[in-house]
Amino acid sequence: MGPSDESPAPLRPSAAPRPPDEPTSDSRPSVDSPAAPGPSAESPATLPPSAESPAAPRASDEPPADPGSSDGSPAALRPSYESPAAASPSHGTPVTPRPSGESPATPRLAKEEPQADQGPTDEARPHTGAAGEPGAEDAARTRATSGPGKGGRPPRREKGPGGGLLMGRPFGVPVYVAPSWFLVAALITWVFGGQLDRVLPELGALRYLVSLFFAVAFYASVLVHELAHTVAALRFGLPVRRIQLQFFGGVSEIEKESETPGREFVLAFVGPLLSLVLSGVFFLAMQTVEPGTVPGVLLGGLMISNLIVAAFNLLPGLPLDGGRMLRAVVWKITGRPMSGTIAAAWVGRALAVAVLIGLPLLTQSGALGESPDDIGGMDTVTDALLAAILAAIIWTGAGNSLRMARLREHLPELRARALTRRAVPVETSTPLSEALRRANDAGARALVVVDADGQPLSLVREAAIVGVPEHRRPWVAVSGLAQDLTDGMRVSAELAGEDLLDTLRANPATEYLVVEDSGEIYGVLSAADVERAFVKAMARPA
């Protein structure tokens, strides 16, 4: 998922024949491993002396063609740092930053094997909804998206907040219906149709049309449940990425955590509360129709189903709404959201085991209202399968909540100042070989192209440097390998944690110019370095 931390292999001199009058350059500093949080004690690598220092090709020589580099759209850093239902806000111990006047760390430059610029590759959090399904995205929105590899490949970019058929944008939040919903709708239609055959046999084949209407109405109730979470989140200033209706319920993907346990409790409680209100509304509507009719059966089914949804989500274990409420209570008592997450997640896992074992036993004993004599072999298998699916959903959601809480504990350790590479300024016409020589002499690992007044214009891309063979570097100007600076590519050296990740995700690029509050250039931040630090934070125990 994440890139390898190994250093690239040492560079061997190119064996390609050269014209006798072509300048040579045996020195090749490269950009390799990310900078350490503190300054390196090692000196820059000592390069072999060159026979001549070619600043530019001779007029009589015909320069080889500039290999250039792919200019595909840069990838977005997509740390799936968007959390599941019960991820806690970060409370980790931040890394102590270097003083603002101190230069970024500069490990020794290693030589690399020339590689072709592979360019970016595309790839395509969540709150548990009405029926308790944890949205297992990200995990990271819960975990880091596969990203840069050797040679500076940027992190993969998410294709968008899709996930099915777009149904609308209530309150500005997109609502999607996942493909799995159609499978569940068909299952509900078949099961409810069988029940209608016993209650209203005169319907005949029309019972399946009535059952399909019930399936759609039930998921409309689920959507109201999720909209309750969404409205509460927006009221508290928390961005909501999307709502998705899917297998066994819905997911409201809230991108940030509540700032207080009180808000966390309210945010979790409003969903089941709305389901209870809907159940009451359907009960009152039942009093206005005659029992034993199609409207009466539909209203009765919707009343019971919403009551079940509310009761199930109030169970005190993550990733259910009741688990988030338990987490808020423990958070309020202990003062630590991580303690609340751990307690609610382990209760959730115990709940998963209870559902796996207890649901079939309750069905077989007749405690759920059906006589044991009327339960056949297929009913037993169906109940066991349903219990296994629900248990797996709850267990997986609880585990995702623990992982996200651990990640948010360590997010403050991601600091732009600590991850920034030292850079040297070069003018647009500077040959790549000369620019790399200056970088190596200064112990730097990045190049910033500046104008005659020293104002930054662009950043030389690491992947483009790697793609240029050593013997061609005297003829390639740094301007041909640079990406023009945009406002989004200038980031503050004071950014850290979620603020840093949000900035990089909103302005996807492979390198960023890091500046002090005064506007002074501090260095260059590579998305690859942030990705490695992110994956390392994910793997670190809480």
XYZ file of C-alpha atoms in Angstrom:
542
model
C 0.000 0.000 0.000
C 2.677 2.418 0.916
C 5.976 2.853 -0.874
C 9.061 0.944 -0.033
C 11.478 2.643 2.322
C 14.506 1.111 0.678
C 17.060 3.418 -0.879
C 17.527 3.148 -4.659
C 20.419 1.124 -5.993
C 23.759 2.911 -6.565
C 24.164 4.457 -9.985
C 26.646 2.900 -12.375
C 28.185 5.119 -15.059
C 26.373 4.819 -18.331
C 28.017 2.506 -20.826
C 26.520 4.270 -23.801
C 29.178 5.591 -26.259
C 29.607 9.341 -26.419
C 31.062 11.633 -29.026
C 34.652 12.490 -28.111
C 33.818 16.155 -27.597
C 30.748 15.574 -25.435
C 31.102 16.820 -21.888
C 30.839 14.229 -19.190
C 29.509 14.403 -15.667
C 30.281 11.678 -13.230
C 28.553 13.360 -10.348
C 24.917 12.667 -9.779
C 23.267 13.634 -6.513
C 19.805 12.204 -6.247
C 16.684 12.597 -4.215
C 16.146 9.500 -2.175
C 14.863 8.825 1.296
C 12.787 11.422 3.198
C 14.442 13.866 5.499
C 14.790 13.034 9.144
C 13.160 15.253 11.738
C 16.473 16.650 12.874
C 19.523 17.773 10.976
C 21.775 15.059 9.685
C 25.232 14.643 11.107
C 26.500 13.235 7.849
C 28.233 15.337 5.287
C 27.042 15.311 1.689
C 28.488 12.565 -0.445
C 31.871 13.346 -1.914
C 31.600 13.175 -5.684
C 34.431 12.180 -8.035
C 36.070 15.175 -9.661
C 34.884 15.824 -13.158
C 37.300 16.344 -15.987
C 35.467 19.449 -16.887
C 32.471 21.170 -15.486
C 30.161 21.660 -18.448
C 27.831 24.524 -17.821
C 26.375 24.324 -21.334
C 26.868 22.368 -24.575
C 29.369 23.629 -27.080
C 28.006 25.524 -29.982
C 29.402 22.989 -32.458
C 27.809 20.014 -30.745
C 24.338 18.857 -31.579
C 22.582 18.401 -28.259
C 20.597 15.244 -27.801
C 16.832 15.535 -27.627
C 15.444 16.517 -24.281
C 13.751 13.442 -22.911
C 11.257 15.619 -21.078
C 8.802 14.078 -18.707
C 5.196 13.157 -18.487
C 3.064 16.040 -17.394
C 0.000 14.115 -16.320
C -2.229 15.557 -13.734
C -0.625 15.266 -10.320
C -2.061 12.854 -7.831
C -3.931 13.792 -4.698
C -2.679 12.672 -1.382
C -5.594 10.750 -0.186
C -4.945 9.608 3.341
C -7.805 8.036 4.032
C -7.527 9.991 7.229
C -11.342 10.431 6.969
C -12.424 8.350 9.929
C -15.147 5.750 10.548
C -17.988 6.344 12.950
C -15.944 6.302 16.104
C -12.539 7.561 15.193
C -11.276 9.909 17.808
C -9.671 13.284 17.308
C -5.965 13.421 17.493
C -4.423 13.709 20.923
C -0.966 12.420 20.168
C 2.251 14.048 21.279
C 3.517 16.300 18.491
C 7.038 16.142 17.220
C 9.139 19.036 18.464
C 9.787 21.264 15.428
C 13.142 22.718 14.567
C 13.581 26.430 15.144
C 12.268 28.437 12.253
C 15.698 29.624 11.317
C 17.092 26.139 11.053
C 17.392 24.489 7.715
C 15.634 21.221 7.029
C 17.475 17.974 7.500
C 19.750 16.884 4.700
C 20.748 13.243 4.681
C 23.632 12.275 2.441
C 22.765 12.080 -1.220
C 22.973 8.641 -2.733
C 23.342 7.780 -6.354
C 20.447 6.150 -8.152
C 19.944 4.042 -11.216
C 18.346 6.093 -13.988
C 14.687 5.237 -14.284
C 11.911 6.322 -16.566
C 9.346 8.673 -15.173
C 6.378 6.424 -14.652
C 4.009 9.267 -13.929
C 1.032 9.238 -11.661
C -1.514 6.461 -11.699
C -5.160 6.881 -10.862
C -7.334 4.848 -8.530
C -10.406 5.187 -7.612
C -14.970 7.072 6.246
C -17.551 6.418 7.664
C -20.322 6.633 10.111
C -22.464 3.601 10.663
C -25.937 4.108 9.393
C -29.361 2.820 9.941
C -28.716 -0.866 9.905
C -25.305 -0.748 11.443
C -23.083 -1.261 8.442
C -19.650 0.284 8.856
C -18.523 1.961 5.727
C -15.197 0.300 5.094
C -13.466 2.789 3.033
C -10.606 4.055 3.879
C -9.848 2.882 5.936
C -8.207 5.418 6.208
C -10.435 7.471 4.908
C -8.839 5.463 7.349
C -5.668 4.388 5.789
C -3.157 5.875 3.372
C -3.842 5.383 -0.307
C -1.142 3.565 -2.215
C 1.236 6.198 -3.306
C 4.749 7.000 -4.252
C 7.242 4.365 -5.016
C 10.850 4.545 -6.041
C 11.563 7.207 -8.508
C 9.147 9.660 -6.924
C 5.842 8.283 -8.161
C 3.160 10.492 -6.594
C 0.366 9.120 -4.440
C -2.587 7.788 -6.333
C -5.508 10.067 -6.754
C -9.052 9.234 -5.797
C -11.466 9.541 -8.674
C -14.082 11.327 -6.629
C -16.674 10.835 -3.945
C -18.683 8.396 -6.054
C -19.764 4.958 -4.980
C -22.893 4.189 -6.978
C -25.851 5.966 -8.514
C -26.150 9.646 -7.581
C -29.709 10.307 -6.361
C -29.482 13.948 -5.304
C -27.762 16.507 -3.101
C -29.905 17.343 -0.064
C -28.246 20.091 2.014
C -25.462 20.055 -0.591
C -24.374 16.513 0.332
C -24.398 13.929 -2.498
C -26.509 10.816 -1.888
C -25.440 7.615 -3.642
C -27.096 4.225 -3.952
C -24.468 1.482 -3.976
C -24.861 -1.524 -6.295
C -25.262 -3.762 -3.240
C -28.551 -1.989 -2.459
C -30.227 -3.599 -5.448
C -29.304 -7.029 -4.124
C -30.822 -6.212 -0.735
C -33.892 -4.674 -2.364
C -34.431 -7.892 -4.319
C -34.008 -9.943 -1.132
C -36.492 -7.773 0.795
C -38.939 -7.981 -2.100
C -38.763 -11.770 -2.094
C -39.001 -12.222 1.699
C -41.766 -9.633 2.235
C -43.612 -11.024 -0.778
C -43.718 -14.425 0.906
C -45.206 -12.871 4.010
C -47.808 -11.000 1.952
C -48.829 -14.287 0.366
C -49.943 -15.520 3.799
C -51.581 -12.242 4.855
C -53.084 -11.082 1.557
C -53.271 -14.147 -0.720
C -55.701 -12.407 -3.067
C -52.892 -10.165 -4.360
C -51.309 -12.958 -6.337
C -48.248 -11.833 -8.296
C -48.930 -8.196 -7.388
C -47.558 -8.938 -3.928
C -44.025 -8.569 -5.301
C -44.798 -5.086 -6.603
C -46.105 -4.155 -3.137
C -42.968 -5.724 -1.617
C -40.735 -3.668 -3.894
C -42.559 -0.516 -2.766
C -41.907 -1.557 0.835
C -38.163 -2.010 0.107
C -37.924 1.472 -1.419
C -39.928 3.028 1.449
C -37.756 1.288 4.023
C -34.550 2.655 2.502
C -36.151 6.089 2.306
C -36.484 5.764 6.090
C -32.819 4.817 6.256
C -32.001 7.949 4.242
C -33.915 10.075 6.783
C -31.839 8.414 9.541
C -28.638 9.359 7.732
C -29.845 12.880 6.953
C -30.343 13.393 10.681
C -26.639 12.663 11.232
C -25.728 14.884 8.279
C -27.764 17.894 9.429
C -26.322 17.609 12.946
C -22.789 17.390 11.547
C -23.287 20.437 9.334
C -24.790 22.297 12.299
C -21.582 21.602 14.244
C -19.409 22.731 11.338
C -18.273 19.230 10.357
C -17.990 18.599 6.607
C -19.917 15.613 5.231
C -18.394 13.998 2.167
C -21.404 11.929 1.079
C -24.273 9.665 2.120
C -24.335 6.161 0.697
C -27.207 3.664 0.850
C -25.792 0.182 0.674
C -25.990 -3.372 1.926
C -27.641 -3.478 5.370
C -28.133 0.254 5.731
C -26.497 3.587 5.093
C -23.308 5.495 5.708
C -22.860 9.205 6.454
C -19.201 9.969 5.732
C -18.343 12.762 8.161
C -14.827 13.978 7.462
C -13.895 15.371 10.867
C -14.445 14.378 14.449
C -16.592 16.222 16.976
C -14.637 18.628 19.157
C -16.472 17.779 22.381
C -18.026 14.613 23.840
C -21.365 16.404 24.085
C -21.459 17.046 20.360
C -20.334 13.488 19.704
C -23.256 12.169 21.773
C -25.803 14.385 20.013
C -24.394 13.551 16.576
C -24.784 9.814 17.282
C -28.189 10.004 18.989
C -30.126 11.972 16.358
C -30.149 9.033 13.903
C -31.886 6.475 16.141
C -34.100 9.286 17.451
C -35.398 10.015 13.944
C -35.982 6.300 13.353
C -38.062 6.165 16.542
C -40.015 9.228 15.401
C -40.686 7.598 12.027
C -41.854 4.428 13.758
C -44.310 6.519 15.772
C -45.537 8.323 12.647
C -46.216 5.013 10.877
C -48.028 3.711 13.977
C -50.321 6.756 14.011
C -50.914 6.367 10.272
C -51.948 2.755 10.861
C -54.832 3.976 13.000
C -56.351 5.715 9.995
C -56.541 2.632 7.734
C -58.237 -0.701 8.072
C -56.105 -3.649 9.178
C -55.621 -6.478 6.714
C -55.358 -4.107 3.760
C -52.313 -3.267 1.650
C -51.815 0.194 3.270
C -52.238 -1.348 6.728
C -49.658 -4.073 6.060
C -47.176 -1.615 4.546
C -47.508 0.858 7.411
C -47.172 -1.979 9.954
C -44.025 -3.268 8.247
C -42.450 0.201 8.116
C -43.293 0.826 11.784
C -41.640 -2.427 12.886
C -38.614 -2.044 10.590
C -37.858 1.490 11.838
C -38.245 0.319 15.417
C -35.712 -2.452 14.741
C -33.336 0.020 13.077
C -33.467 2.342 16.100
C -33.043 -0.492 18.619
C -30.153 -2.087 16.699
C -28.262 1.189 16.345
C -28.664 1.958 20.050
C -26.663 -1.154 20.980
C -23.613 0.167 22.922
C -20.780 -0.936 20.667
C -18.838 0.584 17.803
C -19.444 1.126 14.946
C -23.108 1.516 15.871
C -24.604 4.811 17.012
C -24.931 3.427 20.540
C -21.200 2.747 20.473
C -20.507 6.360 19.604
C -22.742 7.432 22.470
C -20.819 5.115 24.824
C -17.564 6.528 23.494
C -18.778 10.072 24.214
C -19.686 9.112 27.793
C -16.282 7.499 28.472
C -14.576 10.460 26.754
C -16.442 12.850 29.078
C -15.495 10.836 32.185
C -11.815 10.237 31.358
C -11.097 13.347 29.295
C -9.477 11.173 26.588
C -11.328 10.314 23.361
C -8.926 7.412 22.818
C -10.127 5.771 26.039
C -13.704 6.108 24.853
C -12.864 4.570 21.504
C -11.066 1.601 23.051
C -13.931 0.900 25.465
C -16.657 1.194 22.826
C -14.693 -0.830 20.259
C -14.165 -3.770 22.599
C -17.832 -3.677 23.614
C -18.583 -3.755 19.884
C -16.464 -6.853 19.406
C -18.198 -8.567 22.326
C -21.513 -7.565 20.747
C -20.458 -9.131 17.439
C -19.797 -12.461 19.168
C -23.144 -12.209 20.974
C -24.982 -11.617 17.672
C -23.177 -14.512 15.977
C -24.164 -16.986 18.703
C -27.290 -15.472 20.216
C -29.394 -14.588 17.157
C -29.737 -18.183 15.854
C -30.393 -19.445 19.396
C -33.145 -16.870 19.935
C -34.761 -17.823 16.645
C -34.629 -21.538 17.385
C -36.085 -21.044 20.868
C -39.059 -19.093 19.520
C -38.151 -15.993 21.534
C -38.587 -13.832 18.432
C -42.273 -14.781 18.085
C -42.130 -17.718 15.661
C -42.987 -21.204 16.869
C -40.029 -23.635 16.818
C -42.252 -26.162 15.022
C -42.676 -23.758 12.097
C -38.915 -23.237 11.618
C -37.503 -25.309 8.793
C -33.958 -26.157 7.790
C -33.738 -23.317 5.281
C -34.884 -20.831 7.931
C -32.119 -22.051 10.230
C -29.490 -21.600 7.535
C -30.822 -18.131 6.670
C -30.763 -17.030 10.309
C -27.196 -18.300 10.765
C -26.058 -16.510 7.589
C -27.720 -13.261 8.672
C -26.109 -13.510 12.120
C -22.685 -14.131 10.556
C -23.002 -11.091 8.255
C -24.124 -8.780 11.056
C -21.372 -10.047 13.366
C -18.733 -9.517 10.668
C -19.981 -5.958 10.027
C -19.851 -5.046 13.720
C -16.454 -6.709 14.333
C -14.869 -5.084 11.291
C -16.299 -1.656 12.136
C -14.985 -1.879 15.698
C -11.511 -2.755 14.404
C -11.565 0.117 11.918
C -12.531 2.502 14.718
C -9.523 1.405 16.769
C -7.168 1.854 13.820
C -8.511 5.298 13.027
C -8.236 6.383 16.664
C -4.624 5.246 16.685
C -3.927 7.172 13.498
C -5.451 10.361 14.852
C -3.339 10.018 17.985
C -0.219 10.197 15.812
C -1.373 12.686 13.149
C 0.184 15.696 14.948
C 3.586 14.103 14.279
C 3.159 14.948 10.590
C 4.773 18.405 10.490
C 5.712 20.218 7.341
C 8.793 21.713 8.994
C 10.139 18.302 10.036
C 9.497 16.668 6.637
C 10.813 19.475 4.420
C 13.894 18.952 2.267
C 16.625 21.592 1.990
C 16.605 23.226 -1.425
C 18.949 25.351 -3.525
C 17.798 28.067 -5.963
C 18.829 27.802 -9.614
C 18.029 29.929 -12.636
C 15.941 28.629 -15.506
C 18.832 28.114 -17.943
C 21.030 26.191 -15.492
C 21.977 22.735 -16.858
C 20.735 19.856 -14.743
C 24.257 18.562 -14.107
C 25.364 21.936 -12.724
C 22.206 22.266 -10.598
C 22.781 18.823 -9.095
C 26.407 19.673 -8.384
C 25.343 22.784 -6.454
C 22.709 20.803 -4.552
C 25.249 18.179 -3.577
C 27.763 20.805 -2.442
C 25.067 22.440 -0.284
C 23.780 19.133 1.090
C 20.366 19.846 -0.439
C 17.875 17.417 -1.902
C 15.600 19.683 -3.924
C 15.850 22.393 -6.593
C 13.819 25.611 -6.824
C 13.874 27.508 -10.119
C 14.027 31.267 -9.520
C 14.049 34.373 -11.683
C 16.761 37.013 -11.847
C 15.391 38.657 -8.688
C 15.463 35.381 -6.759
C 11.683 34.908 -6.762
C 10.618 31.243 -7.033
C 9.022 30.259 -10.316
C 8.828 26.469 -10.292
C 10.011 23.267 -8.643
C 12.161 20.679 -10.349
C 10.304 17.382 -10.108
C 12.149 14.502 -8.502
C 10.675 11.951 -10.915
C 11.837 14.002 -13.895
C 15.416 14.134 -12.571
C 15.531 10.375 -12.189
C 14.307 9.925 -15.762
C 17.220 11.847 -17.330
C 20.307 9.680 -18.092
C 23.500 11.029 -16.576
C 25.289 11.614 -19.852
C 22.474 13.900 -21.105
C 22.222 16.118 -18.048
C 24.665 18.805 -19.268
C 22.267 19.514 -22.168
C 19.012 19.535 -20.197
C 17.980 22.829 -18.556
C 16.236 22.601 -15.207
C 13.304 24.640 -16.542
C 12.341 21.704 -18.765
C 11.959 19.435 -15.741
C 10.124 21.888 -13.471
C 6.484 22.319 -12.556
C 5.234 25.896 -12.367
C 4.338 27.078 -8.889
C 0.686 27.715 -8.154
C -0.798 29.282 -5.030
C -1.801 25.820 -3.818
C 1.794 24.599 -4.058
C 2.986 27.130 -1.471
C 2.458 25.738 2.017
C 3.298 27.139 5.430
C 6.117 25.567 7.404
C 3.816 25.639 10.443
C 1.244 23.222 8.992
C 0.858 19.901 10.811
C -1.513 16.976 11.246
C -4.910 17.118 9.563
C -4.366 20.716 8.418
C -1.308 19.599 6.465
C -3.089 16.611 4.921
C -6.134 18.710 4.026
C -3.934 21.260 2.275
C -2.076 18.638 0.253
C -5.283 16.841 -0.682
C -6.943 20.072 -1.833
C -3.903 20.974 -3.972
C -2.499 17.721 -5.412
C 1.125 17.832 -6.521
C 4.322 15.823 -6.108
C 6.337 18.663 -4.521
C 5.396 21.801 -2.596
C 7.324 24.995 -1.795
C 7.458 25.425 1.984
C 7.656 29.035 3.151
C 7.908 30.804 6.481
C 5.219 33.227 7.622
C 7.515 36.024 6.470
C 7.502 34.589 2.932
C 11.076 33.317 3.128
C 11.690 30.005 1.381
C 12.192 27.179 3.888
C 12.536 24.237 1.497
C 10.592 21.717 -0.564
C 8.080 19.200 0.758
C 7.683 15.966 -1.188
C 4.315 14.199 -1.154
C 6.280 10.946 -1.081
C 7.860 11.886 2.237
C 4.462 12.767 3.713
C 3.071 9.470 2.468
C 5.851 7.486 4.116
C 5.386 9.348 7.390
C 1.638 8.768 7.185
C 2.022 5.021 6.670
C 4.534 4.895 9.524
C 2.043 6.656 11.802
C -0.636 4.150 10.792
C 1.599 1.215 11.731
C 2.678 2.626 15.085
C 0.880 1.169 18.127
C -1.386 3.445 20.120
